[in-house]
CSV table of C-alpha atoms in Angstrom, one decimal:
chain,number,residue,atom,x,y,z
A,1,MET,CA,0.0,-0.1,0.0
A,2,ILE,CA,1.5,3.3,-0.9
A,3,THR,CA,2.1,5.8,1.9
A,4,ARG,CA,1.2,9.4,2.0
A,5,ARG,CA,5.0,10.3,1.6
A,6,GLY,CA,5.3,7.9,-1.3
A,7,PHE,CA,2.2,9.3,-3.0
A,8,PHE,CA,3.5,12.8,-2.8
A,9,ARG,CA,6.9,11.7,-4.1
A,10,PHE,CA,5.2,10.0,-7.0
A,11,LEU,CA,3.1,13.1,-7.7
A,12,GLY,CA,6.0,15.4,-7.5
A,13,GLY,CA,8.0,13.2,-9.8
A,14,SER,CA,5.1,13.1,-12.3
A,15,VAL,CA,4.8,16.9,-12.2
A,16,LEU,CA,8.6,17.3,-12.8
A,17,ALA,CA,8.6,14.7,-15.6
A,18,ALA,CA,5.6,16.5,-17.3
A,19,ALA,CA,7.3,19.9,-17.0
A,20,ALA,CA,10.6,18.4,-18.4
A,21,LEU,CA,8.7,16.8,-21.2
A,22,GLY,CA,6.8,20.1,-21.9
A,23,SER,CA,10.1,22.0,-21.9
A,24,TYR,CA,11.7,19.7,-24.3
A,25,ALA,CA,8.7,19.7,-26.7
A,26,VAL,CA,8.5,23.6,-26.6
A,27,GLY,CA,12.1,24.8,-26.1
A,28,ILE,CA,14.3,22.1,-27.4
A,29,GLU,CA,13.0,19.8,-30.2
A,30,PRO,CA,11.6,22.8,-32.4
A,31,MET,CA,15.1,24.2,-32.3
A,32,LEU,CA,17.2,21.0,-32.8
A,33,LEU,CA,19.5,20.6,-35.7
A,34,THR,CA,17.6,19.7,-38.8
A,35,ARG,CA,17.8,16.2,-39.7
A,36,VAL,CA,18.1,15.0,-43.4
A,37,LYS,CA,15.4,12.5,-44.1
A,38,ARG,CA,16.4,10.4,-47.1
A,39,TYR,CA,14.1,8.4,-49.5
A,40,ALA,CA,15.2,6.4,-52.5
A,41,LEU,CA,12.6,4.9,-54.9
A,42,THR,CA,12.0,4.1,-58.5
A,43,PRO,CA,8.3,4.9,-59.3
A,44,PRO,CA,6.4,2.7,-61.9
A,45,ASN,CA,7.3,3.6,-65.5
A,46,TRP,CA,10.3,5.6,-64.4
A,47,PRO,CA,12.7,6.1,-67.4
A,48,ASP,CA,15.8,3.9,-67.3
A,49,GLY,CA,18.9,6.0,-66.9
A,50,LEU,CA,17.2,9.0,-65.2
A,51,LYS,CA,18.7,9.5,-61.8
A,52,LEU,CA,17.3,12.7,-60.1
A,53,ARG,CA,17.9,14.0,-56.6
A,54,VAL,CA,15.0,16.3,-55.4
A,55,VAL,CA,15.6,18.2,-52.1
A,56,ALA,CA,12.4,19.4,-50.5
A,57,LEU,CA,11.7,22.0,-47.7
A,58,ALA,CA,8.4,22.4,-46.2
A,59,ASP,CA,6.4,24.5,-43.6
A,60,ILE,CA,9.2,27.0,-42.7
A,61,HIS,CA,6.7,29.3,-40.8
A,62,ALA,CA,9.1,32.2,-40.3
A,63,CYS,CA,8.9,33.9,-36.9
A,64,ARG,CA,11.2,34.9,-34.1
A,65,PRO,CA,12.6,33.3,-32.0
A,66,TRP,CA,11.9,30.0,-33.6
A,67,MET,CA,12.6,30.4,-37.4
A,68,THR,CA,14.7,33.5,-37.9
A,69,PRO,CA,16.0,34.7,-41.2
A,70,GLU,CA,19.4,33.5,-40.0
A,71,ARG,CA,18.1,30.0,-39.4
A,72,ILE,CA,16.3,30.0,-42.7
A,73,ALA,CA,19.5,31.1,-44.5
A,74,SER,CA,21.5,28.2,-42.7
A,75,LEU,CA,18.8,25.8,-44.0
A,76,ALA,CA,19.2,27.0,-47.5
A,77,GLU,CA,23.0,26.3,-47.1
A,78,GLU,CA,22.2,22.8,-45.8
A,79,ALA,CA,20.0,22.0,-48.7
A,80,ASN,CA,22.6,23.3,-51.2
A,81,ALA,CA,25.1,21.0,-49.6
A,82,LEU,CA,23.0,17.9,-50.4
A,83,GLU,CA,23.9,18.3,-54.1
A,84,PRO,CA,20.4,18.4,-55.4
A,85,ASP,CA,19.4,18.3,-59.0
A,86,ILE,CA,16.3,20.4,-58.1
A,87,ILE,CA,14.9,22.0,-54.9
A,88,VAL,CA,11.3,22.4,-54.3
A,89,LEU,CA,9.6,24.4,-51.6
A,90,LEU,CA,6.3,23.0,-50.5
A,91,GLY,CA,4.6,26.1,-49.0
A,92,ASP,CA,3.8,27.8,-45.6
A,93,TYR,CA,6.5,30.3,-45.3
A,94,VAL,CA,4.7,32.7,-43.1
A,95,ALA,CA,4.2,32.3,-39.3
A,96,GLY,CA,1.3,30.1,-38.5
A,97,THR,CA,1.2,31.1,-34.8
A,98,ARG,CA,0.7,34.1,-32.7
A,99,MET,CA,3.2,32.7,-30.1
A,100,VAL,CA,6.1,34.7,-31.3
A,101,SER,CA,8.5,37.3,-29.8
A,102,SER,CA,8.4,39.3,-33.2
A,103,TRP,CA,7.4,38.8,-36.8
A,104,VAL,CA,9.5,38.0,-39.8
A,105,ASP,CA,8.5,40.1,-42.9
A,106,SER,CA,8.1,38.5,-46.1
A,107,HIS,CA,11.2,40.2,-47.7
A,108,GLU,CA,13.4,38.8,-44.8
A,109,TRP,CA,12.4,35.1,-45.2
A,110,ALA,CA,12.3,35.3,-49.0
A,111,SER,CA,15.8,36.9,-49.1
A,112,ALA,CA,17.0,34.1,-46.9
A,113,LEU,CA,15.6,31.5,-49.3
A,114,SER,CA,17.2,33.2,-52.3
A,115,GLY,CA,20.5,31.5,-51.5
A,116,LEU,CA,18.9,28.1,-52.6
A,117,LYS,CA,20.8,26.9,-55.6
A,118,ALA,CA,20.4,23.8,-57.8
A,119,PRO,CA,21.4,22.9,-61.4
A,120,LEU,CA,17.9,22.4,-62.7
A,121,GLY,CA,16.3,25.2,-60.6
A,122,VAL,CA,14.3,26.0,-57.5
A,123,PHE,CA,10.6,25.9,-57.6
A,124,SER,CA,7.9,26.7,-55.0
A,125,ILE,CA,4.2,26.4,-54.2
A,126,LEU,CA,2.1,28.1,-51.6
A,127,GLY,CA,0.5,27.0,-48.5
A,128,ASN,CA,-2.8,27.6,-46.6
A,129,HIS,CA,-1.0,30.0,-44.2
A,130,ASP,CA,0.5,32.0,-47.1
A,131,TRP,CA,-3.2,32.7,-48.1
A,132,TRP,CA,-4.8,33.0,-44.6
A,133,GLU,CA,-2.5,35.6,-43.4
A,134,ASP,CA,-3.0,37.9,-46.4
A,135,LEU,CA,-6.3,39.7,-45.7
A,136,THR,CA,-6.2,41.5,-49.0
A,137,ALA,CA,-6.0,38.3,-50.9
A,138,GLN,CA,-8.8,36.8,-48.7
A,139,LYS,CA,-11.0,39.7,-49.3
A,140,ALA,CA,-10.4,39.6,-53.1
A,141,GLY,CA,-10.6,35.9,-53.3
A,142,GLN,CA,-7.5,35.8,-55.4
A,143,GLY,CA,-3.8,36.6,-55.5
A,144,PRO,CA,-1.1,37.3,-56.0
A,145,THR,CA,-0.5,36.9,-52.3
A,146,ILE,CA,2.2,38.8,-50.4
A,147,ALA,CA,4.1,35.4,-50.1
A,148,ARG,CA,4.0,34.9,-53.9
A,149,ARG,CA,5.3,38.4,-54.7
A,150,ALA,CA,8.1,38.0,-52.1
A,151,LEU,CA,9.3,34.7,-53.5
A,152,GLU,CA,9.2,36.0,-57.1
A,153,ALA,CA,11.2,39.1,-56.1
A,154,ALA,CA,13.8,36.7,-54.7
A,155,GLY,CA,14.0,34.9,-58.0
A,156,ILE,CA,12.0,31.7,-57.0
A,157,PRO,CA,9.2,30.8,-59.4
A,158,VAL,CA,5.9,30.0,-57.6
A,159,MET,CA,3.7,27.4,-59.3
A,160,GLU,CA,-0.1,27.6,-58.8
A,161,ASN,CA,-1.7,25.1,-61.3
A,162,ASP,CA,1.3,25.4,-63.5
A,163,VAL,CA,3.9,22.9,-65.1
A,164,VAL,CA,7.4,23.2,-66.2
A,165,ARG,CA,9.3,20.6,-68.3
A,166,LEU,CA,12.9,20.0,-67.3
A,167,GLU,CA,15.7,17.7,-68.7
A,168,LYS,CA,18.6,15.9,-67.2
A,169,GLU,CA,21.1,14.1,-69.5
A,170,GLY,CA,18.7,13.7,-72.3
A,171,HIS,CA,15.8,12.5,-70.1
A,172,GLY,CA,12.7,14.9,-69.8
A,173,PHE,CA,10.4,15.2,-66.7
A,174,TRP,CA,7.8,17.6,-65.5
A,175,ILE,CA,7.3,19.5,-62.3
A,176,ALA,CA,3.6,20.3,-61.7
A,177,GLY,CA,2.6,22.7,-58.8
A,178,LEU,CA,-1.0,23.0,-57.5
A,179,ALA,CA,-2.5,26.1,-56.0
A,180,ASP,CA,-3.6,25.7,-52.3
A,181,GLN,CA,-6.5,23.4,-51.5
A,182,LEU,CA,-7.7,25.5,-48.5
A,183,ALA,CA,-6.7,29.0,-49.8
A,184,LEU,CA,-9.8,31.0,-48.9
A,185,ARG,CA,-11.1,31.0,-45.4
A,186,PRO,CA,-14.8,30.8,-44.5
A,187,GLY,CA,-16.3,33.8,-42.8
A,188,ARG,CA,-19.0,36.5,-43.0
A,189,ALA,CA,-16.4,39.1,-43.9
A,190,TRP,CA,-15.7,37.2,-47.1
A,191,GLY,CA,-19.1,35.8,-47.8
A,192,ARG,CA,-17.9,32.2,-47.7
A,193,LYS,CA,-19.4,29.3,-45.7
A,194,GLY,CA,-16.5,26.9,-46.0
A,195,PHE,CA,-12.9,26.8,-47.1
A,196,THR,CA,-12.4,27.2,-50.8
A,197,GLY,CA,-9.5,25.7,-52.7
A,198,LEU,CA,-8.0,27.2,-55.8
A,199,HIS,CA,-6.3,24.0,-57.0
A,200,ASP,CA,-7.1,22.5,-60.4
A,201,LEU,CA,-5.5,19.1,-60.6
A,202,ARG,CA,-7.1,18.0,-63.9
A,203,GLY,CA,-6.3,21.4,-65.6
A,204,THR,CA,-2.8,21.4,-64.3
A,205,LEU,CA,-2.1,17.9,-65.6
A,206,ALA,CA,-3.7,18.7,-68.9
A,207,LYS,CA,-0.8,21.1,-69.5
A,208,VAL,CA,1.7,18.1,-69.5
A,209,GLY,CA,2.6,17.7,-73.1
A,210,ASP,CA,4.3,14.4,-73.4
A,211,GLU,CA,4.7,11.0,-71.6
A,212,ALA,CA,7.8,12.1,-69.4
A,213,PRO,CA,7.2,11.4,-65.7
A,214,VAL,CA,5.5,14.1,-63.6
A,215,LEU,CA,6.5,15.2,-60.0
A,216,LEU,CA,3.4,16.9,-58.4
A,217,LEU,CA,3.9,19.5,-55.6
A,218,ALA,CA,0.8,19.8,-53.5
A,219,HIS,CA,0.9,21.5,-50.1
A,220,GLU,CA,-1.9,19.5,-48.6
A,221,PRO,CA,-1.7,15.6,-49.0
A,222,ASP,CA,-5.4,15.3,-49.1
A,223,ILE,CA,-5.5,15.6,-52.9
A,224,PHE,CA,-3.6,12.2,-53.2
A,225,PRO,CA,-6.7,9.9,-53.7
A,226,ASP,CA,-7.5,12.0,-56.8
A,227,VAL,CA,-4.1,11.9,-58.1
A,228,PRO,CA,-3.9,9.6,-61.2
A,229,SER,CA,-1.1,7.0,-61.8
A,230,ARG,CA,0.2,9.3,-64.6
A,231,VAL,CA,2.0,11.2,-61.7
A,232,ALA,CA,5.2,9.4,-60.7
A,233,LEU,CA,5.5,11.0,-57.1
A,234,THR,CA,3.5,13.6,-55.2
A,235,LEU,CA,5.3,15.6,-52.5
A,236,SER,CA,3.4,17.4,-49.7
A,237,GLY,CA,3.9,19.1,-46.5
A,238,HIS,CA,1.2,20.7,-44.3
A,239,THR,CA,0.8,18.2,-41.6
A,240,HIS,CA,4.2,18.7,-39.8
A,241,GLY,CA,3.9,15.0,-39.1
A,242,GLY,CA,1.3,16.0,-36.5
A,243,GLN,CA,3.9,18.0,-34.5
A,244,VAL,CA,3.5,15.3,-31.8
A,245,ARG,CA,4.2,11.6,-33.0
A,246,LEU,CA,4.6,8.6,-30.9
A,247,PHE,CA,5.2,5.1,-32.1
A,248,GLY,CA,4.2,6.0,-35.6
A,249,TYR,CA,1.0,7.7,-34.5
A,250,SER,CA,0.0,11.4,-34.4
A,251,PRO,CA,-2.9,12.3,-32.1
A,252,VAL,CA,-3.8,15.4,-34.0
A,253,VAL,CA,-3.4,15.6,-37.9
A,254,PRO,CA,-4.8,18.5,-40.0
A,255,SER,CA,-6.2,16.1,-42.6
A,256,ARG,CA,-9.4,14.7,-43.1
A,257,TYR,CA,-7.8,11.3,-43.5
A,258,GLY,CA,-6.0,11.5,-40.1
A,259,ASN,CA,-2.9,9.4,-39.8
A,260,ARG,CA,-3.3,7.9,-43.3
A,261,TYR,CA,-1.5,10.9,-44.7
A,262,ALA,CA,0.2,12.3,-41.6
A,263,TYR,CA,3.9,11.6,-42.5
A,264,GLY,CA,6.4,9.6,-44.5
A,265,HIS,CA,6.2,7.5,-47.6
A,266,VAL,CA,2.7,6.3,-48.6
A,267,VAL,CA,2.1,3.8,-51.5
A,268,GLU,CA,-1.4,3.3,-52.6
A,269,ALA,CA,-2.3,1.4,-55.8
A,270,GLY,CA,1.2,1.7,-57.0
A,271,ARG,CA,1.1,5.6,-56.6
A,272,ASN,CA,3.7,7.2,-54.4
A,273,LEU,CA,3.3,10.1,-51.9
A,274,ILE,CA,5.9,11.6,-49.6
A,275,ILE,CA,4.7,13.9,-46.9
A,276,SER,CA,7.5,15.9,-45.1
A,277,GLY,CA,7.5,16.5,-41.4
A,278,GLY,CA,8.4,20.2,-42.2
A,279,LEU,CA,10.6,22.6,-40.4
A,280,GLY,CA,8.5,24.9,-38.4
A,281,PHE,CA,5.1,24.6,-36.7
A,282,SER,CA,1.7,26.2,-36.4
A,283,ILE,CA,-0.7,27.1,-33.7
A,284,ALA,CA,1.7,26.3,-30.9
A,285,PRO,CA,5.5,26.1,-30.7
A,286,ILE,CA,5.6,22.3,-30.0
A,287,ARG,CA,7.4,19.4,-31.7
A,288,PHE,CA,7.8,15.9,-30.1
A,289,GLY,CA,8.9,12.9,-31.9
A,290,VAL,CA,9.0,14.6,-35.2
A,291,ARG,CA,12.2,16.8,-35.6
A,292,PRO,CA,12.4,19.5,-38.1
A,293,GLU,CA,13.6,17.9,-41.3
A,294,ILE,CA,14.8,18.5,-45.0
A,295,LEU,CA,14.0,15.8,-47.5
A,296,THR,CA,16.3,14.2,-50.1
A,297,ILE,CA,14.6,12.0,-52.5
A,298,ASP,CA,16.7,10.0,-54.9
A,299,LEU,CA,14.6,8.8,-58.0
A,300,GLY,CA,15.8,6.0,-60.3
């Protein structure tokens, strides 16, 4: 039978453990050195001889003290050092939380990202927060958003229902980038009852002009059930791996599919999806069990 003294020792230890765990999740893991998460795969019908390295950064969520321009610039250097053929940015550059010491303006984070370099180029898409925090774009129901203008001013193309054909050593492939699936928020001020996406999957893929493989950039992974087998690989962010992940499970995932598309490499009906755990966070400055990461994907 537990004594009164033993009970209070247990209670005190539990409180200290909870405090230590909370301190780690808030103050340490979000600031840990970024890990490089590596994938290697050959999608169905991938051309023989086409070896392609894609480096992906997602969900930067620039803000102080968590994701400063200096830290973003160092992430760009890390990405360059991975010797990518192409670098892709998967959206959500702006702060997704009010728990900040100060804001990072768009020209600051975009300037930090301008250091990204890859032989075949750097390409980007926008995320939901890049739209949600732009009240002018929300009111108008259209862009260009502040984030888009900042990226383009930094020399980084933004793809919203666009495609581009690239070539490496005589082998062609396509990058297709979707507009955001949750771009316009509901609310009386906007006259909208629900979230409105600006993505056009069918129209985007209709712009692909030959049989070369397609890499699809889609901020939210929820589009994946609609992605045809014509697409070799879909790359997404948005979920942050749930921000808290234990034993391969995330209690809260911002997806209508829950843990199905929370994190990692998903294969369904021969189609491939990779969801990044991202670099920053939204709502609360918490990460536990899902460290900030840069993706390296070797194809072929």
